[in-house]
CSV table of C-alpha atoms in Angstrom, one decimal:
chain,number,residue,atom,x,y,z
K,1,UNK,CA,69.5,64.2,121.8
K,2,UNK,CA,68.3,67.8,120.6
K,3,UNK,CA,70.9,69.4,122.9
K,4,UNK,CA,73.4,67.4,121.9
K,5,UNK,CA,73.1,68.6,118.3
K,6,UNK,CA,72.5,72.0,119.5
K,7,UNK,CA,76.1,71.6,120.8
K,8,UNK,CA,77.7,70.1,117.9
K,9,UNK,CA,76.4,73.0,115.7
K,10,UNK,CA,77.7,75.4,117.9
K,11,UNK,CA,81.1,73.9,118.2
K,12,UNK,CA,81.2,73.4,114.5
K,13,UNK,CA,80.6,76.7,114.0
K,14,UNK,CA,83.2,77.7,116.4
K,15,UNK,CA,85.8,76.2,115.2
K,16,UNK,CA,85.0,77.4,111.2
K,17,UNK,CA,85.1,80.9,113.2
K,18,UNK,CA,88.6,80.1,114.8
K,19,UNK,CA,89.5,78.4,111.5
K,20,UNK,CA,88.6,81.4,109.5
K,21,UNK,CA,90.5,84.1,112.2
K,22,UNK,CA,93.6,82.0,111.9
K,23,UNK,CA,94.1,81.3,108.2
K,24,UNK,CA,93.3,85.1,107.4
K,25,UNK,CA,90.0,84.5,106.3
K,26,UNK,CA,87.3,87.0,106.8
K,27,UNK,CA,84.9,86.6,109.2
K,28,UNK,CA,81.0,86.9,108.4
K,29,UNK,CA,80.8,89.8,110.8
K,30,UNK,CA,83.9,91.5,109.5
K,31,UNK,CA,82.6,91.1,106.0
K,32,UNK,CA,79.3,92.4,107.0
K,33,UNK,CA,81.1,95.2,108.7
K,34,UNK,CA,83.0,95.5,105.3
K,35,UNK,CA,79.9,95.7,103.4
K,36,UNK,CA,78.0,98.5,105.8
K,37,UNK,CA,80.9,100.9,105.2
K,38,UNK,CA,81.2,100.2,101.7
K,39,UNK,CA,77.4,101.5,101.0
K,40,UNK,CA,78.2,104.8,102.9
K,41,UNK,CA,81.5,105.4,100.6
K,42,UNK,CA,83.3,106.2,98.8
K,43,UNK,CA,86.0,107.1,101.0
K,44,UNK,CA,89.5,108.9,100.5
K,45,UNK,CA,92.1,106.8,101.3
K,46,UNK,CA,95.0,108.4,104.1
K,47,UNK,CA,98.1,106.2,104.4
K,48,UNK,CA,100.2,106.5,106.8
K,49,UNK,CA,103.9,105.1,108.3
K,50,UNK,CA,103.9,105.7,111.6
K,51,UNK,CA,101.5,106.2,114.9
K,52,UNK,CA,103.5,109.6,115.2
K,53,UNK,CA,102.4,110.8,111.9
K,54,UNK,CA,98.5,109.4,112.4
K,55,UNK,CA,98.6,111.0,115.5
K,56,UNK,CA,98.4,115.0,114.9
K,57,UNK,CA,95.7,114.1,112.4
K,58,UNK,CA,93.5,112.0,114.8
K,59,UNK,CA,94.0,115.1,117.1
K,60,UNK,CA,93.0,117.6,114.9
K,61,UNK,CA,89.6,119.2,115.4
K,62,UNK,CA,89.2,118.7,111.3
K,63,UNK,CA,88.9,115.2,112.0
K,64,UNK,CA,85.6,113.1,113.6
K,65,UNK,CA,86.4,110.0,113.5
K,66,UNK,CA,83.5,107.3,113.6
K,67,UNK,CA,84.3,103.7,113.4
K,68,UNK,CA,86.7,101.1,112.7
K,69,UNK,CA,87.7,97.7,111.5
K,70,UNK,CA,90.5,95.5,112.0
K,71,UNK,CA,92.0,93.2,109.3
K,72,UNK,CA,95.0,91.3,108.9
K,73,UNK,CA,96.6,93.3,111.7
K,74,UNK,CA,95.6,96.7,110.3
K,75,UNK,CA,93.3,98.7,111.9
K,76,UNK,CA,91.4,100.9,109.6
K,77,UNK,CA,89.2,104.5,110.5
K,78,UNK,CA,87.2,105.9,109.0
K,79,UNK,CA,86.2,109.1,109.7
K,80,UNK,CA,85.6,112.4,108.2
K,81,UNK,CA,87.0,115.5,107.6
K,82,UNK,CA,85.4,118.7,106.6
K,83,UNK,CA,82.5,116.8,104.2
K,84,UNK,CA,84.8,114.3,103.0
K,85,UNK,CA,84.6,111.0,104.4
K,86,UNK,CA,87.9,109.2,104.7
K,87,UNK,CA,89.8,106.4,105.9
K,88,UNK,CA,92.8,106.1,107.7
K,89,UNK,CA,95.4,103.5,108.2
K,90,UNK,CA,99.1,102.9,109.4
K,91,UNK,CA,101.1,100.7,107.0
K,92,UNK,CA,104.2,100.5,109.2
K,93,UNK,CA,107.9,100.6,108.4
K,94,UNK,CA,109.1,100.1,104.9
K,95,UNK,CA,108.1,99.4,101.2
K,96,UNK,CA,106.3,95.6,101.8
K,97,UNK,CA,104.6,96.9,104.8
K,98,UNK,CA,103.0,99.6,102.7
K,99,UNK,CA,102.2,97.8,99.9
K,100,UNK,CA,100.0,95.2,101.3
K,101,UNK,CA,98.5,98.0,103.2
K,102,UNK,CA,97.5,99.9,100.5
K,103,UNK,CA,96.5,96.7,98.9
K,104,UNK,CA,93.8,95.7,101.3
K,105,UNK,CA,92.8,99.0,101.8
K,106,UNK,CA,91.8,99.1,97.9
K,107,UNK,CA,90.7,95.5,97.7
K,108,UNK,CA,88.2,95.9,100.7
K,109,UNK,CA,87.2,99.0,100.6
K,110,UNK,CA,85.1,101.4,98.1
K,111,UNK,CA,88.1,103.9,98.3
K,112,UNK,CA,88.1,107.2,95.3
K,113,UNK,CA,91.9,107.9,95.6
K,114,UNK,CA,94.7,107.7,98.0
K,115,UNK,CA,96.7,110.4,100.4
K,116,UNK,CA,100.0,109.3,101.4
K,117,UNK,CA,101.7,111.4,103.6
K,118,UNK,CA,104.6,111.6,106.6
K,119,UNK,CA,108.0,112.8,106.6
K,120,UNK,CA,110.5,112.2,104.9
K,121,UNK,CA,114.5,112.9,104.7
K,122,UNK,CA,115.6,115.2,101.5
K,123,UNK,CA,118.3,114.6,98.8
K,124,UNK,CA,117.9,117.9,97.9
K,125,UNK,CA,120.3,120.9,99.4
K,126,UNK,CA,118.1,123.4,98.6
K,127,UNK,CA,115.7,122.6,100.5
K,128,UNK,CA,115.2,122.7,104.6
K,129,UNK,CA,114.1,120.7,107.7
K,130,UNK,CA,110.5,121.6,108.2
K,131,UNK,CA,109.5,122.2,104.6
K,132,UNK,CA,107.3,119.8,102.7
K,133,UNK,CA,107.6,118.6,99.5
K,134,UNK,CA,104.8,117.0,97.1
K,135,UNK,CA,106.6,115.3,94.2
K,136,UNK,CA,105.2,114.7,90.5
K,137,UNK,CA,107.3,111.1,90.5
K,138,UNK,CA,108.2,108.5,92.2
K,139,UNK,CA,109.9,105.6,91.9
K,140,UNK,CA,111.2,102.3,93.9
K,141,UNK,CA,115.1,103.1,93.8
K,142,UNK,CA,116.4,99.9,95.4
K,143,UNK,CA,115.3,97.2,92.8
K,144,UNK,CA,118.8,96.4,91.2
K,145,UNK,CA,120.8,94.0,89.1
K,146,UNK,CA,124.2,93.9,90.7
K,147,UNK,CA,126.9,93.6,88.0
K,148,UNK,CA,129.6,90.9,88.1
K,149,UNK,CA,132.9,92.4,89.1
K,150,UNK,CA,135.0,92.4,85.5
K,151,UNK,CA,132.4,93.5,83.8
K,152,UNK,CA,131.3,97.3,82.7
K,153,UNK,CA,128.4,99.8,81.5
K,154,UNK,CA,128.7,97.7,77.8
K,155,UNK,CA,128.5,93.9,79.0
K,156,UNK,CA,124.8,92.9,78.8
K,157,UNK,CA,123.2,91.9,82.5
K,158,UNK,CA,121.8,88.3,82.8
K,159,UNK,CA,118.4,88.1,81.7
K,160,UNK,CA,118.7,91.2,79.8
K,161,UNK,CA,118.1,89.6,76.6
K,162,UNK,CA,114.8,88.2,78.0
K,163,UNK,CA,113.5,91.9,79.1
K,164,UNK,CA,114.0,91.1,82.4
K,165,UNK,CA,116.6,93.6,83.0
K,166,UNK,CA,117.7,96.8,81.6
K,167,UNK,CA,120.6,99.4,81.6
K,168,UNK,CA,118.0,102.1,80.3
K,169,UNK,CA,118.2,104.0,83.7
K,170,UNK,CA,121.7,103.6,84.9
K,171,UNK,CA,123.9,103.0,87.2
K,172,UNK,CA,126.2,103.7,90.4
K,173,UNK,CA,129.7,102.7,90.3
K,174,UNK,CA,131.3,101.9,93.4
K,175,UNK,CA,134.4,102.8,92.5
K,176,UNK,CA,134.0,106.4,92.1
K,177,UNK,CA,133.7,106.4,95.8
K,178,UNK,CA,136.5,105.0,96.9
K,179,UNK,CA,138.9,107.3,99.5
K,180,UNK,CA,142.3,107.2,100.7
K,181,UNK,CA,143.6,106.7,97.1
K,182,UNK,CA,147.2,107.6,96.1
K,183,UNK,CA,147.2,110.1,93.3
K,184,UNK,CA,148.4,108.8,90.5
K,185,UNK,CA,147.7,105.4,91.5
K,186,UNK,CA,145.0,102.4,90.3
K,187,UNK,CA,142.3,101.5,92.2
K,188,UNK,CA,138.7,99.5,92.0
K,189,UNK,CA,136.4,98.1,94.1
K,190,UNK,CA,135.1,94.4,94.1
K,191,UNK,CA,131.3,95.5,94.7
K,192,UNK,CA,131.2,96.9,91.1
K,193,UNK,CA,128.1,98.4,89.7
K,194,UNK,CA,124.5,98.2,90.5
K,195,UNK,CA,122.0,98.9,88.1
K,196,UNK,CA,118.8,100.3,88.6
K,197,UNK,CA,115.6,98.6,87.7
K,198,UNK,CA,112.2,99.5,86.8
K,199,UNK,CA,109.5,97.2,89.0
K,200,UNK,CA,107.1,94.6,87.0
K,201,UNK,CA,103.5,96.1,87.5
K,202,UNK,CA,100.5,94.2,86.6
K,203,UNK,CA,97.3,96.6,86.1
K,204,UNK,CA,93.8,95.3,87.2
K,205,UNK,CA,92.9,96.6,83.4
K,206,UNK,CA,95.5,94.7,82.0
K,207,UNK,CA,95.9,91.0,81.1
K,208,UNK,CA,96.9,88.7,84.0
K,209,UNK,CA,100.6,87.6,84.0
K,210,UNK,CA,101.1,90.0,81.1
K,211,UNK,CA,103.7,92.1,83.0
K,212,UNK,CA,104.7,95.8,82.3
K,213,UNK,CA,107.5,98.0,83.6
K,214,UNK,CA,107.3,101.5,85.5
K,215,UNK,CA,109.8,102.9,87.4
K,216,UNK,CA,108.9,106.7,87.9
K,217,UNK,CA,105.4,106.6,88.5
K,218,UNK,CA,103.6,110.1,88.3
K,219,UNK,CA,101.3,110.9,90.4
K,220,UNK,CA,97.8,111.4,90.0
K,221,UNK,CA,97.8,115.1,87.4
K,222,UNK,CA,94.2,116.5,88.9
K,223,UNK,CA,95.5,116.1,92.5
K,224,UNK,CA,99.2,117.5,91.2
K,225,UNK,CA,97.7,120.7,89.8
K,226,UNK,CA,95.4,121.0,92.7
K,227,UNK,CA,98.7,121.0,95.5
K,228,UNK,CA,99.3,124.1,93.2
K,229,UNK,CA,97.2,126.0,96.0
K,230,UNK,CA,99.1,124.6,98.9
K,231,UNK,CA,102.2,126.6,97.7
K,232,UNK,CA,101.7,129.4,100.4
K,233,UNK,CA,100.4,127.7,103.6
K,234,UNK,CA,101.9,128.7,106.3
K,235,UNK,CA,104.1,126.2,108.6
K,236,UNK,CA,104.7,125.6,111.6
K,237,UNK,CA,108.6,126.5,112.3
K,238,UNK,CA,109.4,125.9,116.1
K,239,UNK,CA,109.1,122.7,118.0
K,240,UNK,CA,108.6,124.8,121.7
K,241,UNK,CA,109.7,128.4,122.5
K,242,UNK,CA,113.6,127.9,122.8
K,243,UNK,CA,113.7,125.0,119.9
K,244,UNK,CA,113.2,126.5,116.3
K,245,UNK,CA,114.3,126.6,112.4
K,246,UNK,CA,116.6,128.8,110.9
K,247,UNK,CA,114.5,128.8,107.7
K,248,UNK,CA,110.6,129.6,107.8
K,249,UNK,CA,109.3,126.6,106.1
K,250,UNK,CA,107.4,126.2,103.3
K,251,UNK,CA,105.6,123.8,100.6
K,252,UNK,CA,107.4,122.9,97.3
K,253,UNK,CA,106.2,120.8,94.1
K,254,UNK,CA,109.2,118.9,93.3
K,255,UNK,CA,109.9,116.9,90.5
K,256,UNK,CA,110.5,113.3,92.1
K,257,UNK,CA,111.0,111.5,94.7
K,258,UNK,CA,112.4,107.9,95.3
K,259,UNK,CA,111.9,104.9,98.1
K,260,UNK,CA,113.8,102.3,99.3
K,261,UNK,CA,113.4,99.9,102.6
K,262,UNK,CA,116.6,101.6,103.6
K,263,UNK,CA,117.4,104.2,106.4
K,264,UNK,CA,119.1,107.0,104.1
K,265,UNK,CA,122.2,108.8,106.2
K,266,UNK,CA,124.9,108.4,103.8
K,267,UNK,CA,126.1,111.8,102.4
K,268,UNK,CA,127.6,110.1,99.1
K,269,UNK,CA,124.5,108.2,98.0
K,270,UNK,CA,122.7,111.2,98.8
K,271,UNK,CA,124.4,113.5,96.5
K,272,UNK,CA,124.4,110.5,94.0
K,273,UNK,CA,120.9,110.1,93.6
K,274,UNK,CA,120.2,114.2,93.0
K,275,UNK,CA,122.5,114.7,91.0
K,276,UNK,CA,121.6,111.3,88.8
K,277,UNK,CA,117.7,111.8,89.1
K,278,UNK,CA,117.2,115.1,90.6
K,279,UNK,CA,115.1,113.3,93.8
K,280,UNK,CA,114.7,115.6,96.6
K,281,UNK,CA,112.4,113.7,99.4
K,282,UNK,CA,113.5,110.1,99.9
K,283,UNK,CA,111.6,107.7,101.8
K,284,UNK,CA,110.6,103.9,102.9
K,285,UNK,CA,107.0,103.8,102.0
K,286,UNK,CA,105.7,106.2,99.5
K,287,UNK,CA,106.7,104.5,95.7
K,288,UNK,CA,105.0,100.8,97.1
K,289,UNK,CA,101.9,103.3,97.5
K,290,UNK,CA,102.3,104.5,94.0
K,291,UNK,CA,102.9,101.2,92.5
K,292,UNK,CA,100.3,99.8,94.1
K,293,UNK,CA,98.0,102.8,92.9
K,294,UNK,CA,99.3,102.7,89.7
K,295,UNK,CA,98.0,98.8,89.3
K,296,UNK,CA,94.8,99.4,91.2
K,297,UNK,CA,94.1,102.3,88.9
K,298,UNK,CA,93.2,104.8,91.7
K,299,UNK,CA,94.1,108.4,91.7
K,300,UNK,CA,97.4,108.3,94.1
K,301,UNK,CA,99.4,111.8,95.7
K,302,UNK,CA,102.4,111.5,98.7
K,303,UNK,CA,103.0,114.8,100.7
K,304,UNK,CA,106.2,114.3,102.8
K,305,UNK,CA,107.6,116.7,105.3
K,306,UNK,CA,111.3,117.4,105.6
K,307,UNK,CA,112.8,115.8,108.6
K,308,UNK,CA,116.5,116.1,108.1
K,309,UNK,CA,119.3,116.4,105.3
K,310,UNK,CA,119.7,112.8,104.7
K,311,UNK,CA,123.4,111.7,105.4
K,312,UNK,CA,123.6,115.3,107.3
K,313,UNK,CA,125.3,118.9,106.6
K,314,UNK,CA,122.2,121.2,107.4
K,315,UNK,CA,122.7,124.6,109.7
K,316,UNK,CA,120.1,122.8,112.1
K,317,UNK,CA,121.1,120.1,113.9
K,318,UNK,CA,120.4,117.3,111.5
K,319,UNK,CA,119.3,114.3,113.7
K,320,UNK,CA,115.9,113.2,112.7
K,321,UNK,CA,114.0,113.0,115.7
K,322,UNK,CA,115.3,116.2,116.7
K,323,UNK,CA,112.1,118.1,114.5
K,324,UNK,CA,110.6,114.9,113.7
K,325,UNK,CA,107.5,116.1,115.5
K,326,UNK,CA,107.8,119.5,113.7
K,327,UNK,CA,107.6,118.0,110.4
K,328,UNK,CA,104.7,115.3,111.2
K,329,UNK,CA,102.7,118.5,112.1
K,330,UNK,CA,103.1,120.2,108.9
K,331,UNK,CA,102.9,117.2,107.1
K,332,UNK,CA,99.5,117.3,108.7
K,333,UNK,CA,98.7,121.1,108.3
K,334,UNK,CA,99.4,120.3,104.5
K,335,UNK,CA,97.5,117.2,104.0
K,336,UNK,CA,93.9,118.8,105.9
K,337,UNK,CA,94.4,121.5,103.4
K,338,UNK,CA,94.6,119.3,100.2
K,339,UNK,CA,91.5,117.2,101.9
K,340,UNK,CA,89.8,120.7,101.7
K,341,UNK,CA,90.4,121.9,98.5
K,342,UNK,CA,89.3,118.2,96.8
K,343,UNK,CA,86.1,118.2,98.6
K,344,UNK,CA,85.3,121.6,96.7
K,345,UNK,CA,87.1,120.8,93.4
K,346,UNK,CA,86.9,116.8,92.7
K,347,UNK,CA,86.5,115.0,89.3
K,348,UNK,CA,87.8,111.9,88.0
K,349,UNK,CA,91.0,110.8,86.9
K,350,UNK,CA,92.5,112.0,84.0
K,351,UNK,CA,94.7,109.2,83.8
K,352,UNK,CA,98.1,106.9,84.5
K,353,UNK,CA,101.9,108.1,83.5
K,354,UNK,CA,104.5,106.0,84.5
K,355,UNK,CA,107.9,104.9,82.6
């Protein structure tokens, strides 16, 4: 009879165990696990897109890596580099995949600020494959309200009245991109206008279901004015002996930067956006990190290396994956740097800009 209930026990608590794993719950070993780390921390948070863009840091020398734990299909590890003890996850492809990333990272974790780095295809000409940029902004640029055809830059959008919507940023009239077009003669185009939106945040020091709006979202300004000192690094330029830039690389501060869940290769929209915003690196990832920063209220940079000229018209060849690897190293290069210079300069947070 005692071994029966033995048994019962055990499959109860087997099947609360299997209960817990499949509904997302945490386990009491991964909460214990959760708990450990926590006491050792805090950590610096490194988020990352991709396996190739982990991958030249978890090779670096810089880098001793020490344990990890799995969550909710993300793997977090956490390691350190130099003195500073950090912890690494991939988010995957695009703006949802990043944001609940960075989510659980800040939720479970006893994280100080967040690194978000990769690559990264540029809206700006002046700039070249291989160089990397560190933005002061960012902002989500593919929230929109997409305007009934008929209707122009002084009808009101739906739901405008309510706050929901605005025409404060602007707009991009499809229209003005039309082609083949007789001189002289009319023309339009049924798709209209889209207007852009700013993103409904909702700050952990805030009310609950009190929403604000942000759409640029600044980075953190300590971390900004320390990437002052990254300004003369030296890049790598050449993918092998035979395959290299035309330009030597280099890092820039730009003023902004904008994300979207959309593969940018369109020349038009490209010159649209810098010359409407002035946004040089454009993304998939790195304004969910912001936003997500912003309403966590943790100190928050993105350093993204150039891969191509998005919608093409570079002197190198402008396929991404051609220097893809090129720029996930300097990416790197950059990001170990910026690691090293906080360990030896960090203080808090002097505070949240966003509009």
């Amino acid at each position: 009879m005692l071994a029966f209930r033995v048994l019962c026990v055990l499959l109860s608590a087997l099947m609360l165990l299997n209960a817990q794993q499949g509904n997302g719950a945490l386990t009491a070993r991964t909460q214990k696990m959760i708990a450990k780390v926590n006491e050792d921390g805090p950590y610096l948070g490194l988020v990352i897109p991709n396996l190739f863009e982990m991958d030249p840091l978890l090779e670096s020398s810089s880098y001793t890596a020490t344990n990890t734990i799995d969550i909710a299909g993300r793997r977090f590890r956490f390691g350190t580099i130099g003195d500073k003890k950090v912890i690494l996850v991939m988010t995957g492809l695009s703006m949802i995949n990043a944001g609940i990333t960075t989510q659980l990272l800040l939720s479970l974790f006893n994280v100080e600020g967040v690194v978000h780095y990769g690559i990264a295809g540029t809206a700006n000409p002046s700039l070249n494959i291989g160089d990397v940029t560190i933005p002061e902004y960012w902002a989500h640029g593919a929230l929109w309200s997409w305007q009934r055809y008929g209707l122009g830059p002084d009808d009101e959008l739906p739901l405008e009245s309510a706050g929901d919507y605005t025409r404060n940023i602007g707009y991009l009239k499809f229209a003005n991109y039309t082609v083949n077009v007789t001189k002289g003669s009319p023309y339009d185009n049924l798709l209209n206008n889209v207007w852009y939106q700013p993103e409904e945040v909702f700050p952990v020091d805030g009310t609950p279901e009190e929403r604000q709006h942000a759409f640029w979202v600044a980075v953190d300004p300590y971390y900004y004015e320390i990437s002052k000192q990254l300004e003369d690094l030296v890049l790598e330029g050449c993918i092998n002996s035979t395959t290299c830039l035309t330009t030597t690389p280099k890092v820039t501060r730009v003023q902004r930067g904008t994300s979207a869940s959309i593969y940018l290769d369109n020349a038009a929209y490209r010159s649209f956006i810098y010359n409407k915003f002035n946004v040089s690196p454009v993304d998939m990832e790195s304004a969910s990190v912001a936003l997500i920063c912003l309403q966590q209220r943790k100190p928050f940079i993105a350093i993204r290396a150039l891969s191509d000229l998005a919608g093409g018209g570079s002197a190198d060849s402008n396929e991404a994956d051609t220097f893809t690897s090129l720029a996930a190293t300097n990416s790197v290069i950059v990001v170990l740097k910026f690691i090293e210079l906080l360990a030896v300069n960090s203080k808090p947070s002097t505070g949240y800009a966003y509009y």
